[in-house]
C-alpha positions as a printed Julia matrix, in Angstrom:
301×3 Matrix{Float64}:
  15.08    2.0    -8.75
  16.79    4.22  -10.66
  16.47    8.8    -9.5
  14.53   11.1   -12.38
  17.96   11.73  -13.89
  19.12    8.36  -14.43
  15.81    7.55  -16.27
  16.04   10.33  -18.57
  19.76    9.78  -19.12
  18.63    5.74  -20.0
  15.58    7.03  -22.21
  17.74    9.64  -24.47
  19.69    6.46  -25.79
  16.83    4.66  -26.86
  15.21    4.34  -29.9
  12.19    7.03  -30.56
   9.66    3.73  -30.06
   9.77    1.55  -27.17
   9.06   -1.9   -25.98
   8.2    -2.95  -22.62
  11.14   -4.53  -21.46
  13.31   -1.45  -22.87
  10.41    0.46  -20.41
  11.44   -1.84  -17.76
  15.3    -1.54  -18.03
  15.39    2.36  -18.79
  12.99    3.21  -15.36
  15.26    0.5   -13.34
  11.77   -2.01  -12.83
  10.95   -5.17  -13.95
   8.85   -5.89  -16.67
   6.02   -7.14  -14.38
   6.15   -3.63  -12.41
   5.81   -2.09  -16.15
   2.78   -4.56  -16.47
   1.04   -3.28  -13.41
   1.26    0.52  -14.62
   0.21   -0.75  -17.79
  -2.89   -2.42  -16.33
  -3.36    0.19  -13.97
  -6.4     2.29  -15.82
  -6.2     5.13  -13.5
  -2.14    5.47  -14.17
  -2.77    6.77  -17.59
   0.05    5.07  -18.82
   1.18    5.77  -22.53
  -1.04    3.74  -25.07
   0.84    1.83  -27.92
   2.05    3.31  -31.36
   0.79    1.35  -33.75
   2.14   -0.65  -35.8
   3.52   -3.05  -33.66
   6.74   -5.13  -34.56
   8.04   -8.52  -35.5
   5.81  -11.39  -33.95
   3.42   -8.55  -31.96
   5.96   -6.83  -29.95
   4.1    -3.66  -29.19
   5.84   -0.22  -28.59
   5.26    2.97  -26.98
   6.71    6.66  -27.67
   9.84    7.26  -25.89
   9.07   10.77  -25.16
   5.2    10.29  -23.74
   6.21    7.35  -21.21
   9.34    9.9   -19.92
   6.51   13.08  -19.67
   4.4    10.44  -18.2
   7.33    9.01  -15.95
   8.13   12.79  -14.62
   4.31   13.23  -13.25
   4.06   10.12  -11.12
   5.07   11.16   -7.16
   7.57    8.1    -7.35
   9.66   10.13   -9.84
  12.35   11.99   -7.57
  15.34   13.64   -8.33
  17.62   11.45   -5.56
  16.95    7.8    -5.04
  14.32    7.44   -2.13
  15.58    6.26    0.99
  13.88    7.52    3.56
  11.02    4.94    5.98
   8.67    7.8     5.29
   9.16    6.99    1.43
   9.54    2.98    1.18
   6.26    3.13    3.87
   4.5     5.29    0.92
   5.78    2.97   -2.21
   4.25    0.04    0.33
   1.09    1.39    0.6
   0.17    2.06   -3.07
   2.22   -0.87   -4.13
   0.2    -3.73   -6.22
   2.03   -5.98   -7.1
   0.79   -9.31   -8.57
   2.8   -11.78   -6.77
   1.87  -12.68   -2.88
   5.52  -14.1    -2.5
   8.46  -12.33   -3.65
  12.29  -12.68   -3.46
  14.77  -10.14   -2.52
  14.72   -8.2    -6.11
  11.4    -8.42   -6.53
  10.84   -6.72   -3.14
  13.21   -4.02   -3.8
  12.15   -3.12   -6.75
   8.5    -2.72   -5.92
   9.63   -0.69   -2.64
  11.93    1.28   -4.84
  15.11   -0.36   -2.64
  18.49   -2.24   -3.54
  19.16   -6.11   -2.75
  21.69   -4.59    0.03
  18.61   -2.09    1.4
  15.85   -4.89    1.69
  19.23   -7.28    3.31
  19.18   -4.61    5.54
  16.07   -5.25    7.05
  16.2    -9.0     7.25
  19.75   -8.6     9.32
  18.81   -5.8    11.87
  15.65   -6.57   12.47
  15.76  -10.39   13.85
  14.08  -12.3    16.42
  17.24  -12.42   18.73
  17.52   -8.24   18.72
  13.48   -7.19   17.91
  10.67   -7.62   19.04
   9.03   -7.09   15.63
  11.29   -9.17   13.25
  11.58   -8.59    9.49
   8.91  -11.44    8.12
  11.4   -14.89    7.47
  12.16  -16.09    4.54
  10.49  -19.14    3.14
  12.44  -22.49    2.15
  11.58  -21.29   -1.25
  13.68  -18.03   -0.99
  10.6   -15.91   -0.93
   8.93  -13.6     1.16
   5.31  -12.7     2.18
   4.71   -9.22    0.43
   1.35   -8.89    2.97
   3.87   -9.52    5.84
   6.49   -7.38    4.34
   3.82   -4.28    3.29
   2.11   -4.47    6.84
   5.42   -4.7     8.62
   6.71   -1.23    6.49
   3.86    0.9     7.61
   3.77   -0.79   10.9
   7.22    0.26   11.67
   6.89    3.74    9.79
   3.31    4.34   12.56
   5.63    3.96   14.94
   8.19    6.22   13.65
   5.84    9.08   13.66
   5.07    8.41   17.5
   6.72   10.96   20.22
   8.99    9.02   22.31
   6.99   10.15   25.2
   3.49    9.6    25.8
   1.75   12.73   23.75
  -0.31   14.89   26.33
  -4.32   14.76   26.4
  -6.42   17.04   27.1
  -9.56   16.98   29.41
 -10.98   14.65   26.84
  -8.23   11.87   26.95
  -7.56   12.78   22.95
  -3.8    14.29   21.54
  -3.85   17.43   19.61
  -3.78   15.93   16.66
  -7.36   13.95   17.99
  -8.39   17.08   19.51
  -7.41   19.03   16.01
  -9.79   16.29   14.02
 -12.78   16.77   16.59
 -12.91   20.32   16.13
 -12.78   20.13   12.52
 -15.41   17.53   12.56
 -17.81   19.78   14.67
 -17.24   22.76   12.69
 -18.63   20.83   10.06
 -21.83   19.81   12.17
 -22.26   23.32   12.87
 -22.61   23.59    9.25
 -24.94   20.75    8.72
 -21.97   18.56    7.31
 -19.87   15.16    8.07
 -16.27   15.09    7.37
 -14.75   12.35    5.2
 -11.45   10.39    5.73
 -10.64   12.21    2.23
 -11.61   15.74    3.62
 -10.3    15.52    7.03
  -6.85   14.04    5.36
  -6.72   17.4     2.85
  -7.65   20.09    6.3
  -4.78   17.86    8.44
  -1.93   17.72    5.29
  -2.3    13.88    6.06
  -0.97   11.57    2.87
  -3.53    8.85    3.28
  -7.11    9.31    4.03
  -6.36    5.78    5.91
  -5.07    7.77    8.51
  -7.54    9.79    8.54
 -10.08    7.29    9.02
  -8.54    6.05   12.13
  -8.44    9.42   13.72
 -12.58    9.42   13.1
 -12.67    6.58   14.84
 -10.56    7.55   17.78
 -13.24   10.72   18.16
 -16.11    8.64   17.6
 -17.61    8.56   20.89
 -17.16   12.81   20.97
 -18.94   13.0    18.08
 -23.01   13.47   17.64
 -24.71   10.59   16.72
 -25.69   11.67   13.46
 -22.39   13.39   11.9
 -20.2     9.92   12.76
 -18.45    8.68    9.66
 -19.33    5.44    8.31
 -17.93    3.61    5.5
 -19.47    3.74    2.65
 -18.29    0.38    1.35
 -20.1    -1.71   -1.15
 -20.09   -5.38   -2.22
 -17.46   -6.24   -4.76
 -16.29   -9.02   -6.66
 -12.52   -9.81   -6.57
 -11.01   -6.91   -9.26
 -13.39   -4.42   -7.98
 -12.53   -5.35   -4.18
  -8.81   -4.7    -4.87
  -9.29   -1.51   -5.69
 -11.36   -0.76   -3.53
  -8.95   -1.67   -0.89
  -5.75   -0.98   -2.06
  -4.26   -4.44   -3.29
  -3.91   -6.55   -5.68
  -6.21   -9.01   -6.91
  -4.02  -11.94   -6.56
  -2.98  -10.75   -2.64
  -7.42  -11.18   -2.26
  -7.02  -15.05   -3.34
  -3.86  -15.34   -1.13
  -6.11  -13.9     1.62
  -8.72  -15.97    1.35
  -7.03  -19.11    0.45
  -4.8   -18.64    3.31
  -7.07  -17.34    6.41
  -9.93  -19.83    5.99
 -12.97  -20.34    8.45
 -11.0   -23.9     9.19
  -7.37  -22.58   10.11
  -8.07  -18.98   11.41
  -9.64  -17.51   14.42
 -10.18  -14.23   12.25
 -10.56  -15.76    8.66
 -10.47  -13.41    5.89
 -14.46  -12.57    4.82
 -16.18  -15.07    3.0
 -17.79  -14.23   -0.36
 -21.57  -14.21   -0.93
 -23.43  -16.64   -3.79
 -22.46  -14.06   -5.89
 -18.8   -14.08   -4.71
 -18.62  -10.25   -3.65
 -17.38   -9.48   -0.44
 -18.29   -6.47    1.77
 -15.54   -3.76    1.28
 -15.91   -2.06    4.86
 -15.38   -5.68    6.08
 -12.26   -6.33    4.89
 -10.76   -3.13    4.94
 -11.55   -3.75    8.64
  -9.64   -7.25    8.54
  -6.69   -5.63    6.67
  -6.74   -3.32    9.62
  -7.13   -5.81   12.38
  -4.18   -8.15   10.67
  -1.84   -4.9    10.52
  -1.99   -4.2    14.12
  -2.41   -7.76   15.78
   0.66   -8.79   17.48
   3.78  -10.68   15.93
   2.69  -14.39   15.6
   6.1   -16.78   16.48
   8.11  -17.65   13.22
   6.8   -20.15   10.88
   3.21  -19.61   11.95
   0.72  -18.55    9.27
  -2.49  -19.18   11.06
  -4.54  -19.02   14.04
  -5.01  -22.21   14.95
  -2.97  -25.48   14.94
């Protein structure tokens, strides 16, 4: 992953039309990461310039995919090193392989080979008692493991050493804070959203959000509790939806089945959509059950 500078630097010696795998080399990703912003709709990324080359290769205007590259929030002056930062490039990652090697995970959490090492030799089952997810005899890695181990660790990061102090309700400030936002709102004849309540709170993620409404839930009147709004979707639409990638729904499904899970991932209907609130709340559950001993992918034997 290469800093803002570096890019621009790499882009000034390249020719005023681009291909993707000059994309890929000037930015510092691969040419599957350039794929994904490519496919991406809501990225915006550059359109070609017509005509394209020898055998179809198609280009793209140097100068529109470096005004482009400067507006995305992964675009940084320094290289981005920081938990609070790799935690951030996990959760919006979408990458299209469920298995990755070391390369392939740094570049899609914006790390070097030595940065992702790192994590795989501090973080073992003989000093942790949250071990970086093993690597498989085929020199990959579970990217669901890896993402949900990221923000796992970067939760607990943002936790006070000591136990935060409650008021007469049992909630933390920050609870407390939510709640009285929420029933400002009632007063007003309104319900908050994870999306409002993140904007009032400066939270990144509205995810967070949504697990502060449900901390206050039982404080809050019947009628102004937040519920989903979910949906049914098919596969594409579900990954959206839910913040991955459609080929980490198949590994889901193929891999926590009804016959070797306690908690399989949800089945599809006749029409093979699945209920978004559901599996946003299986994402959820998977992400904060505990460590399951090395080598074990399932719930059951």
């Amino acid at each position: 992953m290469k800093s803002l500078g570096e890019v621009k630097a790499a882009f000034a010696k390249l020719p005023a039309r681009v291909t993707i795998q000059q994309i890929a080399t000037g930015t510092g990703r691969t040419v599957f990461g350039v794929r994904n912003w490519i496919a991406d709709k809501s990225l915006g990324f550059p359109e070609e310039d017509p005509p394209p080359g020898p055998r179809g290769v198609k280009y793209r205007l140097n100068h529109k995919v470096v005004e482009w590259y400067e507006k995305q929030s992964f675009a940084t002056a320094e290289r981005p090193t920081g938990p609070g930062e790799v935690a951030e490039r996990a959760r919006i990652a979408r990458p299209r392989q469920a298995r990755m090697n070391t390369r392939e995970l740094g570049h899609t959490l914006g790390l070097t080979d030595d940065g992702v090492n790192y994590y795989s030799k501090t973080y073992t089952p003989a000093n942790s008692e949250d071990p970086f997810p093993e690597i498989g005899t085929d020199g990959l890695r579970d990217w669901p493991e890896v993402r949900e181990w990221i923000l796992r660790r970067a939760e607990a990061g943002r936790t006070p050493s000591r136990e935060p102090e409650r008021d007469e309700l049992g909630l933390t400030p920050r609870q407390r804070e939510a709640l009285d936002i929420v029933l400002e709102a009632d007063q007003q004849d309104q319900t908050v959203s994870p999306e409002t309540l993140a904007e009032r709170l400066g939270l990144k993620s509205p995810d967070s959000a949504a697990r502060l409404l449900r901390d206050i839930e039982e404080h809050v009147p019947e009628g102004r509790r937040w519920r989903p709004s979910g949906g049914r979707h098919r596969p594409a639409a579900l990954a959206d939806a839910v913040g991955i990638s459609r080929d980490m729904v198949k590994y889901y499904a193929k891999t926590f089945t009804a016959a070797n899970s306690e908690d399989p991932f949800p089945a599809p209907d006749e029409s093979n959509t699945r209920d978004e609130a559901e599996v946003k709340a299986w994402i959820e559950r998977r992400r904060n059950a505990p460590r399951r001993p090395r080598g074990t992918l399932t719930d059951r034997t």
